[in-house]
Short mmCIF file of C-alpha atoms and ligand atoms in Angstrom, two decimals:
data_model
loop_
_atom_site.label_atom_id
_atom_site.label_comp_id
_atom_site.label_asym_id
_atom_site.label_seq_id
_atom_site.Cartn_x
_atom_site.Cartn_y
_atom_site.Cartn_z
CA MET A 275 -29.41 28.84 -0.77
CA LYS A 276 -31.35 27.36 2.12
CA LEU A 277 -33.16 23.73 1.61
CA SER A 278 -36.28 25.30 2.29
CA SER A 279 -35.88 27.99 -0.50
CA PHE A 280 -34.72 25.47 -2.75
CA LEU A 281 -37.73 22.95 -2.45
CA ARG A 282 -40.05 26.11 -2.35
CA PHE A 283 -38.55 27.40 -5.94
CA ALA A 284 -38.58 23.68 -7.16
CA ALA A 285 -42.20 23.20 -6.10
CA PHE A 286 -43.06 26.44 -7.95
CA GLY A 287 -41.16 25.64 -11.18
CA ILE A 288 -42.69 22.12 -11.40
CA LYS A 289 -46.20 23.66 -10.92
CA THR A 290 -45.43 26.36 -13.52
CA ILE A 291 -43.89 23.87 -16.08
CA LEU A 292 -46.77 20.91 -15.41
CA PHE A 293 -49.74 23.56 -15.52
CA LYS A 294 -48.44 25.96 -17.83
CA LYS A 295 -48.87 28.65 -15.07
CA LYS A 296 -48.03 32.71 -15.64
CA ALA A 297 -48.04 33.80 -11.93
CA PRO A 298 -44.46 35.72 -10.85
CA ILE A 299 -41.35 34.72 -8.81
CA LEU A 300 -39.19 37.48 -9.58
CA GLY A 301 -39.61 40.91 -9.05
CA THR A 302 -37.94 44.26 -9.64
CA VAL A 303 -38.85 47.31 -7.59
CA ILE A 304 -37.15 50.56 -9.32
CA VAL A 305 -36.57 52.62 -6.05
CA THR A 306 -35.12 56.01 -7.97
CA ASP A 307 -34.29 56.16 -11.99
CA LYS A 308 -32.37 59.25 -10.42
CA CYS A 309 -28.65 58.46 -11.71
CA ASN A 310 -24.97 60.27 -11.13
CA LEU A 311 -24.00 58.40 -14.61
CA HIS A 312 -25.16 58.72 -17.77
CA CYS A 313 -24.01 55.67 -19.66
CA LEU A 314 -24.03 55.79 -23.51
CA HIS A 315 -26.07 52.46 -23.58
CA CYS A 316 -28.97 53.43 -21.07
CA ALA A 317 -32.32 54.75 -21.55
CA VAL A 318 -33.66 54.29 -17.89
CA ASN A 319 -31.65 57.41 -16.09
CA ASN A 320 -33.22 60.48 -14.89
CA ILE A 321 -36.21 60.67 -16.74
CA THR A 322 -37.98 61.93 -13.77
CA GLY A 323 -35.48 61.96 -10.90
CA THR A 324 -37.69 60.72 -8.29
CA VAL A 325 -37.03 59.20 -5.28
CA HIS A 326 -39.85 57.19 -4.14
CA PRO A 327 -40.59 57.23 -0.60
CA TYR A 328 -40.39 54.63 1.75
CA GLU A 329 -43.95 53.53 2.22
CA HIS A 330 -44.28 53.84 -1.18
CA ILE A 331 -41.44 51.45 -1.90
CA ARG A 332 -43.00 49.16 1.11
CA ARG A 333 -46.16 48.88 -0.31
CA GLU A 334 -44.75 48.01 -3.69
CA MET A 335 -42.51 45.46 -1.75
CA GLN A 336 -45.57 43.97 -0.13
CA GLN A 337 -47.94 44.10 -3.42
CA LEU A 338 -45.20 41.47 -5.08
CA TYR A 339 -44.75 39.67 -2.12
CA ASP A 340 -48.67 39.02 -2.08
CA MET A 341 -48.77 37.94 -5.64
CA GLY A 342 -46.02 35.35 -4.90
CA VAL A 343 -42.97 36.70 -5.72
CA ARG A 344 -40.04 35.48 -3.64
CA ILE A 345 -36.77 36.57 -5.70
CA LEU A 346 -36.70 40.48 -4.97
CA PHE A 347 -34.15 42.91 -7.15
CA PHE A 348 -33.63 46.34 -6.13
CA CYS A 349 -33.13 48.23 -9.45
CA GLY A 350 -32.65 52.26 -10.60
CA GLY A 351 -31.54 54.39 -11.76
CA GLU A 352 -28.74 53.93 -9.38
CA THR A 353 -30.04 52.47 -5.96
CA PHE A 354 -27.37 53.89 -3.46
CA LEU A 355 -28.87 57.19 -4.50
CA TRP A 356 -31.84 56.40 -2.43
CA ASN A 357 -32.57 57.36 0.89
CA ASP A 358 -35.39 58.62 2.83
CA GLY A 359 -34.45 60.32 6.13
CA GLU A 360 -32.37 58.13 7.69
CA ARG A 361 -33.49 54.88 6.09
CA THR A 362 -30.81 54.05 3.39
CA LEU A 363 -30.86 51.16 0.66
CA ARG A 364 -29.08 48.91 3.41
CA ASP A 365 -32.79 49.31 4.88
CA LEU A 366 -34.79 48.23 2.23
CA VAL A 367 -32.80 45.17 1.99
CA ILE A 368 -32.89 44.19 5.27
CA GLU A 369 -36.88 45.20 5.30
CA ALA A 370 -37.12 42.47 2.38
CA LYS A 371 -35.38 39.94 4.28
CA GLY A 372 -37.93 40.48 6.95
CA MET A 373 -40.92 40.45 5.14
CA GLY A 374 -40.12 36.99 3.53
CA PHE A 375 -38.13 37.29 0.56
CA LEU A 376 -35.98 34.57 -0.04
CA ILE A 377 -33.63 36.00 -2.17
CA VAL A 378 -32.76 39.70 -2.05
CA ASN A 379 -30.60 41.34 -4.67
CA VAL A 380 -29.25 44.91 -5.71
CA VAL A 381 -28.04 46.11 -9.12
CA THR A 382 -25.47 49.42 -8.63
CA ASN A 383 -23.06 50.95 -10.79
CA GLY A 384 -20.66 50.60 -8.15
CA THR A 385 -19.59 54.25 -7.50
CA PHE A 386 -20.63 54.36 -3.97
CA PRO A 387 -19.24 52.62 -1.30
CA ILE A 388 -20.11 49.01 -0.92
CA ASP A 389 -22.15 48.40 2.78
CA LEU A 390 -24.82 45.49 1.89
CA PRO A 391 -24.17 42.45 3.86
CA GLU A 392 -27.30 41.21 3.92
CA ALA A 393 -28.03 41.10 0.01
CA ASP A 394 -27.85 38.02 -1.33
CA LEU A 395 -26.32 39.23 -4.50
CA ILE A 396 -25.12 42.64 -5.23
CA LEU A 397 -24.93 43.03 -9.10
CA LEU A 398 -22.31 45.19 -10.02
CA SER A 399 -22.05 46.71 -13.44
CA LEU A 400 -18.96 46.49 -15.35
CA ASP A 401 -18.50 46.81 -18.90
CA GLY A 402 -15.30 45.88 -19.39
CA ASP A 403 -11.42 46.94 -19.29
CA ARG A 404 -10.88 50.26 -17.92
CA GLN A 405 -10.74 51.84 -21.06
CA ARG A 406 -13.59 50.44 -22.57
CA HIS A 407 -15.87 50.28 -19.46
CA ASN A 408 -14.66 54.22 -19.00
CA ALA A 409 -15.64 55.07 -22.39
CA ILE A 410 -19.78 53.43 -21.72
CA ARG A 411 -19.81 54.83 -17.97
CA GLY A 412 -17.34 57.58 -17.92
CA ASP A 413 -14.36 58.05 -15.69
CA THR A 414 -15.64 55.42 -12.76
CA TYR A 415 -13.58 52.65 -13.43
CA ASP A 416 -10.95 53.23 -10.73
CA ALA A 417 -13.16 54.22 -8.05
CA ILE A 418 -15.59 51.29 -8.27
CA MET A 419 -12.51 48.95 -8.14
CA ASP A 420 -11.51 50.97 -4.65
CA ASN A 421 -15.03 50.23 -3.68
CA ILE A 422 -15.23 46.62 -4.49
CA CYS A 423 -11.85 46.20 -2.81
CA ASN A 424 -13.18 47.85 0.43
CA ALA A 425 -16.55 46.39 0.38
CA THR A 426 -18.13 44.74 3.56
CA SER A 427 -19.19 41.35 1.96
CA ASP A 428 -18.18 39.02 -0.75
CA ASN A 429 -21.41 39.03 -2.48
CA ILE A 430 -20.64 41.00 -5.59
CA CYS A 431 -21.53 39.48 -9.27
CA PHE A 432 -20.44 41.72 -12.07
CA TYR A 433 -23.10 42.82 -14.80
CA MET A 434 -21.94 43.26 -17.97
CA ALA A 435 -23.97 44.42 -20.81
CA ILE A 436 -21.81 43.55 -23.94
CA ASN A 437 -22.08 45.76 -26.93
CA GLN A 438 -20.11 47.67 -30.09
CA ILE A 439 -17.82 49.28 -27.90
CA ASN A 440 -16.81 46.14 -25.30
CA LYS A 441 -17.69 43.53 -27.31
CA ASP A 442 -14.04 42.17 -26.93
CA CYS A 443 -13.62 42.43 -23.15
CA VAL A 444 -15.38 39.48 -21.94
CA ARG A 445 -12.35 37.72 -21.21
CA ASP A 446 -11.09 40.79 -19.14
CA VAL A 447 -14.05 40.88 -17.22
CA CYS A 448 -14.31 37.07 -16.43
CA LEU A 449 -10.62 37.31 -15.05
CA ILE A 450 -11.43 40.23 -13.11
CA ALA A 451 -14.53 38.39 -11.88
CA ARG A 452 -12.34 35.29 -10.86
CA ASP A 453 -9.35 37.17 -9.50
CA ALA A 454 -10.60 40.17 -7.58
CA LYS A 455 -11.24 40.37 -3.73
CA ASN A 456 -15.46 40.36 -2.75
CA VAL A 457 -16.33 39.36 -6.15
CA ARG A 458 -18.45 35.87 -6.53
CA ALA A 459 -19.18 35.46 -10.22
CA VAL A 460 -20.41 37.46 -13.75
CA SER A 461 -23.30 37.73 -15.56
CA PHE A 462 -23.80 38.91 -18.99
CA ASN A 463 -26.10 40.36 -21.06
CA PHE A 464 -26.35 41.55 -24.94
CA HIS A 465 -27.29 44.87 -25.45
CA THR A 466 -30.89 45.76 -25.63
CA PRO A 467 -31.80 48.30 -28.49
CA TYR A 468 -33.98 50.83 -26.71
CA PRO A 469 -34.77 53.98 -29.15
CA GLY A 470 -31.44 55.79 -29.73
CA THR A 471 -29.01 53.09 -28.68
CA LYS A 472 -29.51 50.73 -31.76
CA GLU A 473 -25.81 51.72 -33.21
CA LEU A 474 -24.79 49.96 -30.08
CA SER A 475 -26.49 46.19 -30.97
CA LEU A 476 -24.39 43.17 -31.76
CA THR A 477 -24.67 41.46 -34.97
CA ARG A 478 -25.78 37.27 -34.90
CA ASP A 479 -22.38 36.55 -35.52
CA GLU A 480 -20.97 38.82 -32.84
CA LYS A 481 -23.26 37.08 -30.57
CA ALA A 482 -22.04 34.05 -31.32
CA LYS A 483 -18.51 35.18 -30.79
CA CYS A 484 -19.30 36.67 -27.49
CA CYS A 485 -20.97 33.35 -26.21
CA GLU A 486 -17.89 31.15 -27.75
CA ALA A 487 -15.61 33.32 -25.59
CA ILE A 488 -17.79 32.80 -22.45
CA THR A 489 -17.83 29.25 -22.80
CA GLN A 490 -14.44 29.27 -23.12
CA MET A 491 -14.05 31.21 -19.91
CA MET A 492 -16.36 28.61 -18.14
CA LYS A 493 -13.90 25.86 -19.56
CA GLU A 494 -10.76 27.67 -17.64
CA GLY A 495 -13.17 27.70 -14.98
CA ALA A 496 -14.20 31.31 -14.38
CA PRO A 497 -17.07 31.94 -12.39
CA VAL A 498 -19.94 32.68 -14.96
CA PHE A 499 -23.48 32.82 -13.22
CA ASN A 500 -25.29 32.21 -16.70
CA LEU A 501 -26.20 28.81 -18.28
CA LYS A 502 -24.46 27.64 -21.52
CA SER A 503 -27.51 26.09 -22.60
CA ALA A 504 -29.10 29.23 -23.34
CA PHE A 505 -26.90 30.62 -25.04
CA PRO A 506 -28.04 29.10 -28.49
CA TYR A 507 -31.26 31.04 -28.36
CA LEU A 508 -29.74 34.07 -27.37
CA ILE A 509 -27.38 34.01 -30.35
CA GLU A 510 -30.57 33.40 -32.98
CA ASN A 511 -33.03 35.77 -30.51
CA ASN A 512 -35.42 33.09 -30.70
CA PHE A 513 -36.12 32.56 -27.04
CA PRO A 514 -39.63 33.09 -25.97
CA THR A 515 -40.34 36.64 -24.55
CA PRO A 516 -41.60 37.98 -22.43
CA CYS A 517 -41.13 36.37 -18.97
CA HIS A 518 -44.24 36.10 -17.39
CA GLN A 519 -42.75 34.87 -14.32
CA CYS A 520 -40.78 38.11 -13.70
CA VAL A 521 -42.27 41.46 -13.16
CA VAL A 522 -41.03 44.95 -12.35
CA ILE A 523 -42.90 47.71 -10.69
CA GLU A 524 -42.03 51.56 -10.88
CA ASN A 525 -44.01 54.72 -9.00
CA GLY A 526 -46.96 52.14 -8.38
CA LYS A 527 -46.88 50.74 -12.38
CA LEU A 528 -46.60 47.00 -12.56
CA SER A 529 -44.90 45.61 -15.92
CA ILE A 530 -44.85 42.00 -16.99
CA CYS A 531 -41.10 41.28 -17.57
CA GLY A 532 -39.33 44.92 -17.87
CA ARG A 533 -39.88 48.48 -18.31
CA CYS A 534 -39.21 47.92 -21.42
CA ILE A 535 -42.08 46.03 -22.70
CA ASP A 536 -44.10 48.99 -23.90
CA VAL A 537 -41.35 49.50 -26.23
CA SER A 538 -43.06 48.61 -29.52
CA GLY A 539 -40.77 45.53 -31.08
CA LEU A 540 -38.01 45.43 -28.87
CA CYS A 541 -39.07 42.04 -27.06
CA ASP A 542 -38.29 40.66 -30.36
CA GLN A 543 -34.61 41.89 -29.79
CA CYS A 544 -34.04 41.28 -26.49
CA GLY A 545 -30.75 40.95 -24.94
CA TYR A 546 -31.31 39.88 -21.25
CA PHE A 547 -29.97 36.96 -20.40
CA PHE A 548 -32.53 36.43 -17.58
CA VAL A 549 -35.30 36.28 -19.92
CA ALA A 550 -33.68 33.48 -22.35
CA GLU A 551 -32.77 31.40 -18.93
CA TYR A 552 -36.47 31.80 -17.21
CA THR A 553 -38.78 31.43 -20.04
CA LEU A 554 -36.81 28.18 -21.28
CA LEU A 555 -36.64 26.98 -18.16
CA PHE A 556 -40.55 27.54 -17.39
CA ARG A 557 -40.83 25.99 -20.67
CA GLY A 558 -39.52 22.73 -19.33
CA ASN A 559 -35.96 22.77 -21.04
CA LEU A 560 -34.37 20.00 -19.54
CA LYS A 561 -30.59 21.49 -20.21
CA VAL A 562 -31.55 24.57 -18.93
CA ILE A 563 -33.33 23.23 -15.82
CA PHE A 564 -30.31 20.84 -14.92
CA GLU A 565 -27.55 23.83 -15.66
CA MET A 566 -29.65 26.17 -13.51
CA LEU A 567 -29.78 23.99 -10.53
CA ARG A 568 -26.02 23.82 -10.90
CA THR A 569 -25.47 27.39 -11.27
CA TYR A 570 -27.60 28.37 -8.83
CA LEU A 571 -26.45 26.23 -5.91
CA LYS A 572 -23.08 27.17 -6.58
CA TYR A 573 -23.60 31.29 -6.73
CA ILE A 574 -26.28 31.80 -4.28
C1 SAM B 692 -30.36 50.33 -15.86
S1 SAM B 692 -29.02 49.85 -14.83
C2 SAM B 692 -29.75 50.47 -12.86
C3 SAM B 692 -28.61 50.01 -11.80
C4 SAM B 692 -27.44 50.61 -12.23
N1 SAM B 692 -27.60 52.21 -12.17
C5 SAM B 692 -26.40 50.13 -13.08
O1 SAM B 692 -25.45 50.90 -13.69
O2 SAM B 692 -26.04 49.04 -12.38
C6 SAM B 692 -29.10 48.17 -14.56
C7 SAM B 692 -28.35 47.17 -15.92
O3 SAM B 692 -29.19 47.35 -17.04
C8 SAM B 692 -27.84 47.60 -17.91
N2 SAM B 692 -28.32 48.26 -18.99
C9 SAM B 692 -28.72 49.21 -19.44
N3 SAM B 692 -29.03 50.00 -20.69
C10 SAM B 692 -29.05 48.84 -21.25
C11 SAM B 692 -29.16 47.92 -22.57
N4 SAM B 692 -29.53 48.79 -23.58
N5 SAM B 692 -28.83 46.94 -22.87
C12 SAM B 692 -28.78 45.86 -21.77
N6 SAM B 692 -28.60 46.11 -20.84
C13 SAM B 692 -28.45 47.40 -19.88
C14 SAM B 692 -26.93 48.16 -17.38
O4 SAM B 692 -25.33 48.60 -17.92
C15 SAM B 692 -26.89 47.78 -15.94
O5 SAM B 692 -26.27 46.69 -15.76
S1 SF4 B 693 -25.56 53.72 -13.78
FE1 SF4 B 693 -27.02 52.39 -14.30
S2 SF4 B 693 -29.07 53.67 -14.65
FE2 SF4 B 693 -27.13 54.94 -14.41
S3 SF4 B 693 -26.96 55.56 -16.33
FE3 SF4 B 693 -25.63 54.11 -16.20
S4 SF4 B 693 -26.74 52.05 -16.79
FE4 SF4 B 693 -28.30 53.75 -16.77
S1 SF4 B 694 -38.33 40.46 -23.43
FE1 SF4 B 694 -38.99 42.52 -23.60
S2 SF4 B 694 -39.94 43.11 -21.45
FE2 SF4 B 694 -38.73 41.62 -21.19
S3 SF4 B 694 -36.88 42.37 -20.50
FE3 SF4 B 694 -36.77 41.72 -22.88
S4 SF4 B 694 -37.19 43.66 -24.13
FE4 SF4 B 694 -37.70 43.93 -21.77
#
């Protein structure tokens, strides 16, 4: 991360903590909800099948920038299905960088060739070893591994949603993240029980066991892009929600924290690590602040 970006984030953090401000810094644009997969745990794919036009996405990016957002995510549906005429996802990333976003990340299922060197991080969903990943995501594991190997840059970070099917695969995914070419780290979430997916949720004790496994892998030097200091709150589900510093925009609709904000009662069962990490950070939790400084400077 550039020193100028670091100083900007530090100033934002200090202002937010001292004055209890609610302005956003992290924003997500949903470029489409269309997806080539139908993963068992997912409730946000292929609802409208709309691929939003370039001008529409550009306006949403500008809206987020004007609100103060400087960390931008492109998400879906499947982001690599986005195009508008000649324009591709890569053009959106380049556009976002040109607009002044300091960190630009993309979330993908990894089933398309990866050529996004301008992105700071490509969060690529890997949900376990071959067997468990394929049980959740269809027969995609081998194609994804080929795409990772042939990627044109080394900015890939695995993104694993831990649930009943893959809860024993934390170690496998950490080891692949450590050893695979082009992969920088792995970032975890716990399953968030959207309606119709409740049976995939982990119990408190299962979450504790996963956090133990992640901690052990951190000790063994695996590149984990999460904060250990947030684990006790994630296990007990007692971190503050929602995250006011995060916003998401989909088809002109702006939501605080996530699209899921409208699902009644879901925030109490939220499994997204970023929510725990950011809300604790901006409440001034010292352990989280120091660990975040170390972790972000290492991986971005
Ligand atoms: C909705 S997908 C969109 C981007 C892309 N299609 C992908 O799969 O990475 C973004 C991330 O949300 C995760 N996700 C989907 N449903 C979830 C749930 N119920 N709880 C936690 N994470 C979930 C996916 O595993 C993926 O890592
Ligand atoms: S690939 Fe992503 S958007 Fe598509 S179904 Fe799976 S988690 Fe949902
Ligand atoms: S806190 Fe609520 S809105 Fe935010 S990600 Fe979790 S469930 Fe979604």
